Amino acid sequence: MEILPRVGVPGARFGQTRASVRAARGAPDSAFRRAADATLTDMYVTAAGGHGDGEGRGDGFFEFLEYDDAGVLHAVEVASPAPVTLDGIVLLGRPEAEVVAELRGLGHEVKAARDAEGWALPALGVVLGGTAQDADGFESVRLRSTAVDDDAFEFFEPADGSHPVAAGPAEVVAHRGIGPVRLGSARADMRRLLGGGIGSVPEFGGAGQDNFFEAGAVLTYDADETVVRIAFTRPASVGHGGVPLLGRQMGDVRADALARRMRFVEREAELFFPDAGFGVLTARDAPDLPTTAVVLSAARRAGDPAPGEHTEGTGLLR
């Protein structure tokens, strides 16, 4: 399998929608979130020489297809022992030092990956996932539609004189925020409000991101450092209209919403409430799994019903 930097892999090109990839390759063997508030990743078990056919699982390898908030493919990871090549160089199953030397011999810039084991080819958007022992070879190849930048994680402490909001009950404010957090708020104000955490640059959806572990909040910012996406995860407690949303089985949240005649759209591993503009997520698409995050975004996704848009009845919208 020859990877195509900034383009994709055979059978999956960056810019394709999840629907078009699934139409071509079939349903994934699994779909899951890599973090509580992340978008879904589709996993295919691929036999040598095939693409997601589900055959030969014992000798197969794993491909992980990652999509952005709009359902567009933006990253692909292929795990060992996949027969992955770049410019004819076999990337997996060989000593790391040999692979790095051969890539540099072809003129590629190869740098140690920051904050992780492995090496990166920044201009090509490729990261080779490392192992504990060089002789073991790389564990995976991950490629993105954009260059791999050099932004490291930023650990920040609570601002002087701040009184961080502890994890506690928070209510969704329709189309505006969750608890004390509001769309359009300044990043500096949010750090004073929520305390310390880790800042980073997300791969899509914003120019910056802060993860406030104590408050259970993940906030995404635009280039002006104002909030464009709000996600609350455990240990936070979030509700809406008398329905507790976090840490309960999705089926129970759905039943409570129906009982209160709330409108919602049922999606894969998500309930979306258009009249308030938020979604409730689970790690996988199963009604007996606990909910993992409540997400409210300034951006409206394609196909979302507008607030107050006429539909028949309440509950599941079709």
mmCIF file of C-alpha atoms in Angstrom:
data_model
loop_
_atom_site.group_PDB
_atom_site.id
_atom_site.type_symbol
_atom_site.label_atom_id
_atom_site.label_comp_id
_atom_site.label_asym_id
_atom_site.label_seq_id
_atom_site.Cartn_x
_atom_site.Cartn_y
_atom_site.Cartn_z
ATOM 1 C CA MET A 1 0.000 0.000 0.000
ATOM 2 C CA GLU A 2 1.687 3.179 -1.190
ATOM 3 C CA ILE A 3 0.457 6.101 0.899
ATOM 4 C CA LEU A 4 -0.216 9.413 -0.830
ATOM 5 C CA PRO A 5 0.864 12.273 1.466
ATOM 6 C CA ARG A 6 -1.748 15.015 1.825
ATOM 7 C CA VAL A 7 -4.026 12.913 -0.438
ATOM 8 C CA GLY A 8 -4.865 9.707 1.440
ATOM 9 C CA VAL A 9 -4.576 5.961 0.887
ATOM 10 C CA PRO A 10 -5.997 3.693 -1.807
ATOM 11 C CA GLY A 11 -9.749 3.630 -1.352
ATOM 12 C CA ALA A 12 -9.944 6.677 0.925
ATOM 13 C CA ARG A 13 -9.034 10.222 -0.133
ATOM 14 C CA PHE A 14 -9.018 13.299 2.065
ATOM 15 C CA GLY A 15 -12.066 15.455 1.430
ATOM 16 C CA GLN A 16 -14.350 12.461 0.885
ATOM 17 C CA THR A 17 -17.415 12.232 3.072
ATOM 18 C CA ARG A 18 -17.986 9.326 5.434
ATOM 19 C CA ALA A 19 -21.036 8.387 3.389
ATOM 20 C CA SER A 20 -19.049 8.174 0.131
ATOM 21 C CA VAL A 21 -16.247 6.131 1.729
ATOM 22 C CA ARG A 22 -18.724 3.735 3.291
ATOM 23 C CA ALA A 23 -20.609 3.438 -0.001
ATOM 24 C CA ALA A 24 -17.385 2.386 -1.711
ATOM 25 C CA ARG A 25 -15.828 0.254 1.025
ATOM 26 C CA GLY A 26 -18.858 -0.926 2.957
ATOM 27 C CA ALA A 27 -19.658 -0.460 6.614
ATOM 28 C CA PRO A 28 -16.641 -0.353 8.938
ATOM 29 C CA ASP A 29 -15.887 -3.271 11.235
ATOM 30 C CA SER A 30 -16.195 -0.843 14.130
ATOM 31 C CA ALA A 31 -16.801 2.862 14.750
ATOM 32 C CA PHE A 32 -15.755 4.545 17.975
ATOM 33 C CA ARG A 33 -14.608 7.813 19.560
ATOM 34 C CA ARG A 34 -10.952 8.091 20.530
ATOM 35 C CA ALA A 35 -11.854 10.654 23.193
ATOM 36 C CA ALA A 36 -15.076 11.374 25.055
ATOM 37 C CA ASP A 37 -15.973 14.366 22.854
ATOM 38 C CA ALA A 38 -14.202 13.299 19.628
ATOM 39 C CA THR A 39 -15.793 12.635 16.263
ATOM 40 C CA LEU A 40 -16.251 9.009 15.236
ATOM 41 C CA THR A 41 -13.361 7.003 13.810
ATOM 42 C CA ASP A 42 -14.167 4.158 11.405
ATOM 43 C CA MET A 43 -12.014 1.037 11.750
ATOM 44 C CA TYR A 44 -11.592 -1.436 8.906
ATOM 45 C CA VAL A 45 -9.940 -4.838 9.253
ATOM 46 C CA THR A 46 -8.224 -5.259 5.928
ATOM 47 C CA ALA A 47 -6.816 -8.461 4.440
ATOM 48 C CA ALA A 48 -3.570 -8.240 2.517
ATOM 49 C CA GLY A 49 -4.367 -6.910 -0.934
ATOM 50 C CA GLY A 50 -7.916 -5.964 0.041
ATOM 51 C CA HIS A 51 -9.775 -3.006 1.444
ATOM 52 C CA GLY A 52 -12.119 -3.487 4.359
ATOM 53 C CA ASP A 53 -13.571 -6.756 3.085
ATOM 54 C CA GLY A 54 -13.559 -8.304 6.564
ATOM 55 C CA GLU A 55 -11.880 -11.475 5.260
ATOM 56 C CA GLY A 56 -8.638 -12.921 6.563
ATOM 57 C CA ARG A 57 -8.877 -11.215 9.912
ATOM 58 C CA GLY A 58 -6.159 -13.369 11.417
ATOM 59 C CA ASP A 59 -3.566 -12.063 8.947
ATOM 60 C CA GLY A 60 -5.159 -8.668 8.379
ATOM 61 C CA PHE A 61 -4.285 -5.211 9.580
ATOM 62 C CA PHE A 62 -6.195 -2.233 10.859
ATOM 63 C CA GLU A 63 -7.029 1.013 9.096
ATOM 64 C CA PHE A 64 -8.504 3.886 11.092
ATOM 65 C CA LEU A 65 -10.341 6.588 9.145
ATOM 66 C CA GLU A 66 -10.915 9.838 11.044
ATOM 67 C CA TYR A 67 -13.549 12.406 10.051
ATOM 68 C CA ASP A 68 -14.077 16.021 11.064
ATOM 69 C CA ASP A 69 -17.246 17.634 12.461
ATOM 70 C CA ALA A 70 -18.707 17.849 8.949
ATOM 71 C CA GLY A 71 -18.117 14.137 8.307
ATOM 72 C CA VAL A 72 -15.193 14.736 5.921
ATOM 73 C CA LEU A 73 -12.115 12.495 5.996
ATOM 74 C CA HIS A 74 -9.128 14.364 7.428
ATOM 75 C CA ALA A 75 -6.735 11.663 8.751
ATOM 76 C CA VAL A 76 -5.902 7.991 8.243
ATOM 77 C CA GLU A 77 -3.882 5.673 10.467
ATOM 78 C CA VAL A 78 -2.650 2.274 9.330
ATOM 79 C CA ALA A 79 -1.288 -0.167 11.911
ATOM 80 C CA SER A 80 1.452 -2.786 11.694
ATOM 81 C CA PRO A 81 1.791 -5.272 10.012
ATOM 82 C CA ALA A 82 0.282 -3.360 7.090
ATOM 83 C CA PRO A 83 2.494 -3.368 3.956
ATOM 84 C CA VAL A 84 2.773 0.439 3.879
ATOM 85 C CA THR A 85 5.289 2.204 1.645
ATOM 86 C CA LEU A 86 6.295 5.798 0.911
ATOM 87 C CA ASP A 87 8.313 6.421 -2.241
ATOM 88 C CA GLY A 88 8.886 2.665 -2.279
ATOM 89 C CA ILE A 89 10.320 2.570 1.265
ATOM 90 C CA VAL A 90 8.692 -0.025 3.530
ATOM 91 C CA LEU A 91 7.703 1.845 6.699
ATOM 92 C CA LEU A 92 6.531 -0.884 9.101
ATOM 93 C CA GLY A 93 8.103 -4.092 10.355
ATOM 94 C CA ARG A 94 11.700 -2.817 10.003
ATOM 95 C CA PRO A 95 14.123 -1.155 12.466
ATOM 96 C CA GLU A 96 13.192 2.474 12.914
ATOM 97 C CA ALA A 97 16.730 3.754 12.326
ATOM 98 C CA GLU A 98 16.852 2.103 8.891
ATOM 99 C CA VAL A 99 13.516 3.602 7.850
ATOM 100 C CA VAL A 100 14.479 7.109 9.016
ATOM 101 C CA ALA A 101 17.847 6.914 7.251
ATOM 102 C CA GLU A 102 16.278 5.821 3.958
ATOM 103 C CA LEU A 103 13.645 8.557 4.077
ATOM 104 C CA ARG A 104 16.321 11.179 4.731
ATOM 105 C CA GLY A 105 18.355 9.693 1.917
ATOM 106 C CA LEU A 106 15.534 10.625 -0.462
ATOM 107 C CA GLY A 107 15.590 14.195 0.826
ATOM 108 C CA HIS A 108 12.627 14.029 3.217
ATOM 109 C CA GLU A 109 12.720 16.080 6.412
ATOM 110 C CA VAL A 110 12.260 13.618 9.295
ATOM 111 C CA LYS A 111 12.044 14.920 12.851
ATOM 112 C CA ALA A 112 11.450 13.357 16.244
ATOM 113 C CA ALA A 113 7.742 13.731 17.035
ATOM 114 C CA ARG A 114 7.074 16.125 19.896
ATOM 115 C CA ASP A 115 5.263 14.861 23.007
ATOM 116 C CA ALA A 116 5.165 11.318 21.628
ATOM 117 C CA GLU A 117 7.393 8.429 20.597
ATOM 118 C CA GLY A 118 8.098 8.222 16.899
ATOM 119 C CA TRP A 119 9.092 10.432 13.983
ATOM 120 C CA ALA A 120 7.295 12.937 11.783
ATOM 121 C CA LEU A 121 7.601 14.095 8.195
ATOM 122 C CA PRO A 122 6.087 17.538 8.832
ATOM 123 C CA ALA A 123 5.698 18.778 5.255
ATOM 124 C CA LEU A 124 3.966 15.557 4.212
ATOM 125 C CA GLY A 125 1.615 15.391 7.189
ATOM 126 C CA VAL A 126 2.933 11.931 8.130
ATOM 127 C CA VAL A 127 3.723 10.579 11.609
ATOM 128 C CA LEU A 128 5.413 7.217 12.212
ATOM 129 C CA GLY A 129 4.300 5.894 15.591
ATOM 130 C CA GLY A 130 7.158 4.612 17.685
ATOM 131 C CA THR A 131 7.741 1.639 19.949
ATOM 132 C CA ALA A 132 9.833 1.098 23.055
ATOM 133 C CA GLN A 133 12.559 -0.723 21.085
ATOM 134 C CA ASP A 134 14.005 0.595 17.824
ATOM 135 C CA ALA A 135 14.420 -2.938 16.488
ATOM 136 C CA ASP A 136 10.682 -3.566 16.802
ATOM 137 C CA GLY A 137 9.926 -1.060 14.053
ATOM 138 C CA PHE A 138 7.157 1.504 13.938
ATOM 139 C CA GLU A 139 3.703 0.518 15.167
ATOM 140 C CA SER A 140 1.688 2.681 12.800
ATOM 141 C CA VAL A 141 1.664 5.281 10.058
ATOM 142 C CA ARG A 142 -0.700 8.237 10.417
ATOM 143 C CA LEU A 143 -1.235 10.753 7.664
ATOM 144 C CA ARG A 144 -3.236 13.972 7.589
ATOM 145 C CA SER A 145 -4.645 16.252 4.951
ATOM 146 C CA THR A 146 -2.503 19.100 6.317
ATOM 147 C CA ALA A 147 1.117 19.490 7.346
ATOM 148 C CA VAL A 148 2.137 18.334 10.812
ATOM 149 C CA ASP A 149 2.908 21.509 12.709
ATOM 150 C CA ASP A 150 5.279 21.816 15.631
ATOM 151 C CA ASP A 151 2.825 23.045 18.235
ATOM 152 C CA ALA A 152 3.456 21.362 21.573
ATOM 153 C CA PHE A 153 1.000 21.042 24.413
ATOM 154 C CA GLU A 154 0.857 24.008 26.772
ATOM 155 C CA PHE A 155 0.274 23.365 30.453
ATOM 156 C CA PHE A 156 -1.258 26.380 32.164
ATOM 157 C CA GLU A 157 -2.071 27.055 35.795
ATOM 158 C CA PRO A 158 -5.109 28.858 37.266
ATOM 159 C CA ALA A 159 -4.788 32.617 36.891
ATOM 160 C CA ASP A 160 -3.817 34.562 40.000
ATOM 161 C CA GLY A 161 -6.870 35.452 42.024
ATOM 162 C CA SER A 162 -9.138 33.169 40.014
ATOM 163 C CA HIS A 163 -11.686 30.867 41.606
ATOM 164 C CA PRO A 164 -12.032 27.951 39.208
ATOM 165 C CA VAL A 165 -15.487 26.474 38.761
ATOM 166 C CA ALA A 166 -15.516 22.976 40.199
ATOM 167 C CA ALA A 167 -17.246 20.100 38.451
ATOM 168 C CA GLY A 168 -20.902 20.344 39.340
ATOM 169 C CA PRO A 169 -24.411 20.590 37.894
ATOM 170 C CA ALA A 170 -24.543 22.627 34.680
ATOM 171 C CA GLU A 171 -27.516 23.386 32.459
ATOM 172 C CA VAL A 172 -27.509 23.711 28.678
ATOM 173 C CA VAL A 173 -28.418 27.262 27.629
ATOM 174 C CA ALA A 174 -29.987 26.822 24.191
ATOM 175 C CA HIS A 175 -27.600 27.808 21.390
ATOM 176 C CA ARG A 176 -25.516 29.860 23.810
ATOM 177 C CA GLY A 177 -23.558 27.699 26.215
ATOM 178 C CA ILE A 178 -23.345 25.075 28.935
ATOM 179 C CA GLY A 179 -23.276 26.095 32.567
ATOM 180 C CA PRO A 180 -21.127 29.223 32.978
ATOM 181 C CA VAL A 181 -19.433 28.833 29.567
ATOM 182 C CA ARG A 182 -20.759 30.791 26.576
ATOM 183 C CA LEU A 183 -19.989 30.715 22.873
ATOM 184 C CA GLY A 184 -18.024 33.813 21.935
ATOM 185 C CA SER A 185 -16.301 34.085 25.325
ATOM 186 C CA ALA A 186 -12.630 35.063 25.386
ATOM 187 C CA ARG A 187 -10.020 32.360 26.024
ATOM 188 C CA ALA A 188 -8.413 34.387 28.812
ATOM 189 C CA ASP A 189 -11.775 34.705 30.575
ATOM 190 C CA MET A 190 -12.381 30.967 30.320
ATOM 191 C CA ARG A 191 -9.005 30.207 31.878
ATOM 192 C CA ARG A 192 -9.793 32.516 34.774
ATOM 193 C CA LEU A 193 -13.196 30.872 35.146
ATOM 194 C CA LEU A 194 -12.221 27.217 34.789
ATOM 195 C CA GLY A 195 -8.681 27.118 36.137
ATOM 196 C CA GLY A 196 -5.667 25.186 34.910
ATOM 197 C CA GLY A 197 -5.425 22.693 32.105
ATOM 198 C CA ILE A 198 -3.714 21.817 28.832
ATOM 199 C CA GLY A 199 -3.790 23.968 25.708
ATOM 200 C CA SER A 200 -3.210 22.594 22.217
ATOM 201 C CA VAL A 201 -3.915 23.151 18.526
ATOM 202 C CA PRO A 202 -6.695 20.883 17.218
ATOM 203 C CA GLU A 203 -6.373 19.251 13.809
ATOM 204 C CA PHE A 204 -9.680 20.741 12.662
ATOM 205 C CA GLY A 205 -12.518 22.910 13.857
ATOM 206 C CA GLY A 206 -10.551 25.730 15.463
ATOM 207 C CA ALA A 207 -7.267 27.528 15.991
ATOM 208 C CA GLY A 208 -6.809 26.511 19.627
ATOM 209 C CA GLN A 209 -8.203 24.217 22.301
ATOM 210 C CA ASP A 210 -8.115 23.994 26.102
ATOM 211 C CA ASN A 211 -8.852 20.915 28.170
ATOM 212 C CA PHE A 212 -9.929 21.765 31.745
ATOM 213 C CA PHE A 213 -9.789 18.438 33.559
ATOM 214 C CA GLU A 214 -11.188 19.585 36.909
ATOM 215 C CA ALA A 215 -14.218 21.226 35.325
ATOM 216 C CA GLY A 216 -14.672 18.468 32.738
ATOM 217 C CA ALA A 217 -14.693 21.006 29.895
ATOM 218 C CA VAL A 218 -13.010 21.022 26.475
ATOM 219 C CA LEU A 219 -13.232 24.379 24.695
ATOM 220 C CA THR A 220 -12.298 25.147 21.089
ATOM 221 C CA TYR A 221 -11.409 28.675 19.951
ATOM 222 C CA ASP A 222 -11.254 30.515 16.650
ATOM 223 C CA ALA A 223 -8.341 32.661 15.437
ATOM 224 C CA ASP A 224 -9.589 35.523 17.629
ATOM 225 C CA GLU A 225 -9.414 33.212 20.681
ATOM 226 C CA THR A 226 -13.153 33.182 21.284
ATOM 227 C CA VAL A 227 -15.119 30.023 22.057
ATOM 228 C CA VAL A 228 -16.675 28.279 19.028
ATOM 229 C CA ARG A 229 -17.264 24.819 20.517
ATOM 230 C CA ILE A 230 -18.079 23.680 24.054
ATOM 231 C CA ALA A 231 -17.838 20.083 25.263
ATOM 232 C CA PHE A 232 -18.483 18.886 28.795
ATOM 233 C CA THR A 233 -17.392 15.411 29.863
ATOM 234 C CA ARG A 234 -17.209 13.555 33.142
ATOM 235 C CA PRO A 235 -16.783 14.441 36.004
ATOM 236 C CA ALA A 236 -19.122 17.303 35.055
ATOM 237 C CA SER A 237 -22.876 16.946 35.505
ATOM 238 C CA VAL A 238 -24.955 18.439 32.681
ATOM 239 C CA GLY A 239 -28.708 18.558 32.200
ATOM 240 C CA HIS A 240 -31.361 20.069 29.966
ATOM 241 C CA GLY A 241 -35.046 20.580 30.651
ATOM 242 C CA GLY A 242 -34.955 18.295 33.671
ATOM 243 C CA VAL A 243 -33.109 15.485 31.836
ATOM 244 C CA PRO A 244 -29.654 14.519 33.216
ATOM 245 C CA LEU A 245 -27.413 13.994 30.193
ATOM 246 C CA LEU A 246 -23.972 12.746 31.290
ATOM 247 C CA GLY A 247 -22.957 9.366 32.655
ATOM 248 C CA ARG A 248 -26.302 7.653 31.957
ATOM 249 C CA GLN A 249 -27.237 5.012 29.421
ATOM 250 C CA MET A 250 -28.116 6.651 26.118
ATOM 251 C CA GLY A 251 -31.372 4.714 26.023
ATOM 252 C CA ASP A 252 -32.429 6.289 29.335
ATOM 253 C CA VAL A 253 -31.619 9.789 28.072
ATOM 254 C CA ARG A 254 -33.645 9.084 24.944
ATOM 255 C CA ALA A 255 -36.606 7.795 26.955
ATOM 256 C CA ASP A 256 -36.587 10.838 29.251
ATOM 257 C CA ALA A 257 -36.416 13.196 26.264
ATOM 258 C CA LEU A 258 -39.374 11.462 24.650
ATOM 259 C CA ALA A 259 -41.353 11.655 27.881
ATOM 260 C CA ARG A 260 -40.790 15.422 27.951
ATOM 261 C CA ARG A 261 -41.649 15.737 24.244
ATOM 262 C CA MET A 262 -38.233 17.096 23.328
ATOM 263 C CA ARG A 263 -37.293 17.027 19.665
ATOM 264 C CA PHE A 264 -34.116 15.152 18.812
ATOM 265 C CA VAL A 265 -32.351 13.579 15.868
ATOM 266 C CA GLU A 266 -30.962 10.098 16.439
ATOM 267 C CA ARG A 267 -27.566 9.689 14.807
ATOM 268 C CA GLU A 268 -24.779 7.148 15.065
ATOM 269 C CA ALA A 269 -23.621 7.284 18.707
ATOM 270 C CA GLU A 270 -25.357 10.640 19.229
ATOM 271 C CA LEU A 271 -28.637 12.316 20.090
ATOM 272 C CA PHE A 272 -28.848 15.819 18.635
ATOM 273 C CA PHE A 273 -31.340 18.334 20.071
ATOM 274 C CA PRO A 274 -31.956 20.985 17.363
ATOM 275 C CA ASP A 275 -34.076 23.322 19.498
ATOM 276 C CA ALA A 276 -31.102 23.843 21.823
ATOM 277 C CA GLY A 277 -28.262 23.126 19.388
ATOM 278 C CA PHE A 278 -26.382 20.435 21.319
ATOM 279 C CA GLY A 279 -25.526 16.768 20.968
ATOM 280 C CA VAL A 280 -25.128 13.965 23.508
ATOM 281 C CA LEU A 281 -22.442 11.418 22.606
ATOM 282 C CA THR A 282 -21.545 7.826 23.400
ATOM 283 C CA ALA A 283 -18.253 6.027 22.704
ATOM 284 C CA ARG A 284 -19.967 3.662 20.253
ATOM 285 C CA ASP A 285 -23.408 3.279 18.749
ATOM 286 C CA ALA A 286 -25.167 1.284 21.462
ATOM 287 C CA PRO A 287 -28.159 2.392 23.577
ATOM 288 C CA ASP A 288 -26.881 0.651 26.711
ATOM 289 C CA LEU A 289 -23.576 2.564 26.771
ATOM 290 C CA PRO A 290 -23.154 5.554 29.089
ATOM 291 C CA THR A 291 -23.072 9.003 27.545
ATOM 292 C CA THR A 292 -19.587 10.511 27.380
ATOM 293 C CA ALA A 293 -19.990 14.170 26.369
ATOM 294 C CA VAL A 294 -22.423 17.013 25.743
ATOM 295 C CA VAL A 295 -21.312 19.208 22.832
ATOM 296 C CA LEU A 296 -22.581 22.603 21.698
ATOM 297 C CA SER A 297 -21.049 24.328 18.689
ATOM 298 C CA ALA A 298 -21.409 27.638 16.895
ATOM 299 C CA ALA A 299 -21.271 25.824 13.553
ATOM 300 C CA ARG A 300 -24.377 24.187 12.129
ATOM 301 C CA ARG A 301 -23.834 20.847 10.443
ATOM 302 C CA ALA A 302 -25.340 19.989 7.082
ATOM 303 C CA GLY A 303 -28.720 18.332 7.502
ATOM 304 C CA ASP A 304 -29.399 19.677 10.983
ATOM 305 C CA PRO A 305 -33.018 20.822 11.355
ATOM 306 C CA ALA A 306 -33.322 24.476 12.234
ATOM 307 C CA PRO A 307 -34.678 25.529 15.656
ATOM 308 C CA GLY A 308 -38.461 25.431 15.485
ATOM 309 C CA GLU A 309 -38.439 23.853 12.018
ATOM 310 C CA HIS A 310 -41.744 22.068 11.539
ATOM 311 C CA THR A 311 -41.667 18.307 11.818
ATOM 312 C CA GLU A 312 -44.357 15.860 12.743
ATOM 313 C CA GLY A 313 -44.489 14.970 16.415
ATOM 314 C CA THR A 314 -41.614 15.094 18.866
ATOM 315 C CA GLY A 315 -38.676 12.904 19.663
ATOM 316 C CA LEU A 316 -36.979 11.143 16.758
ATOM 317 C CA LEU A 317 -36.941 13.358 13.651
ATOM 318 C CA ARG A 318 -36.685 11.770 10.222
#
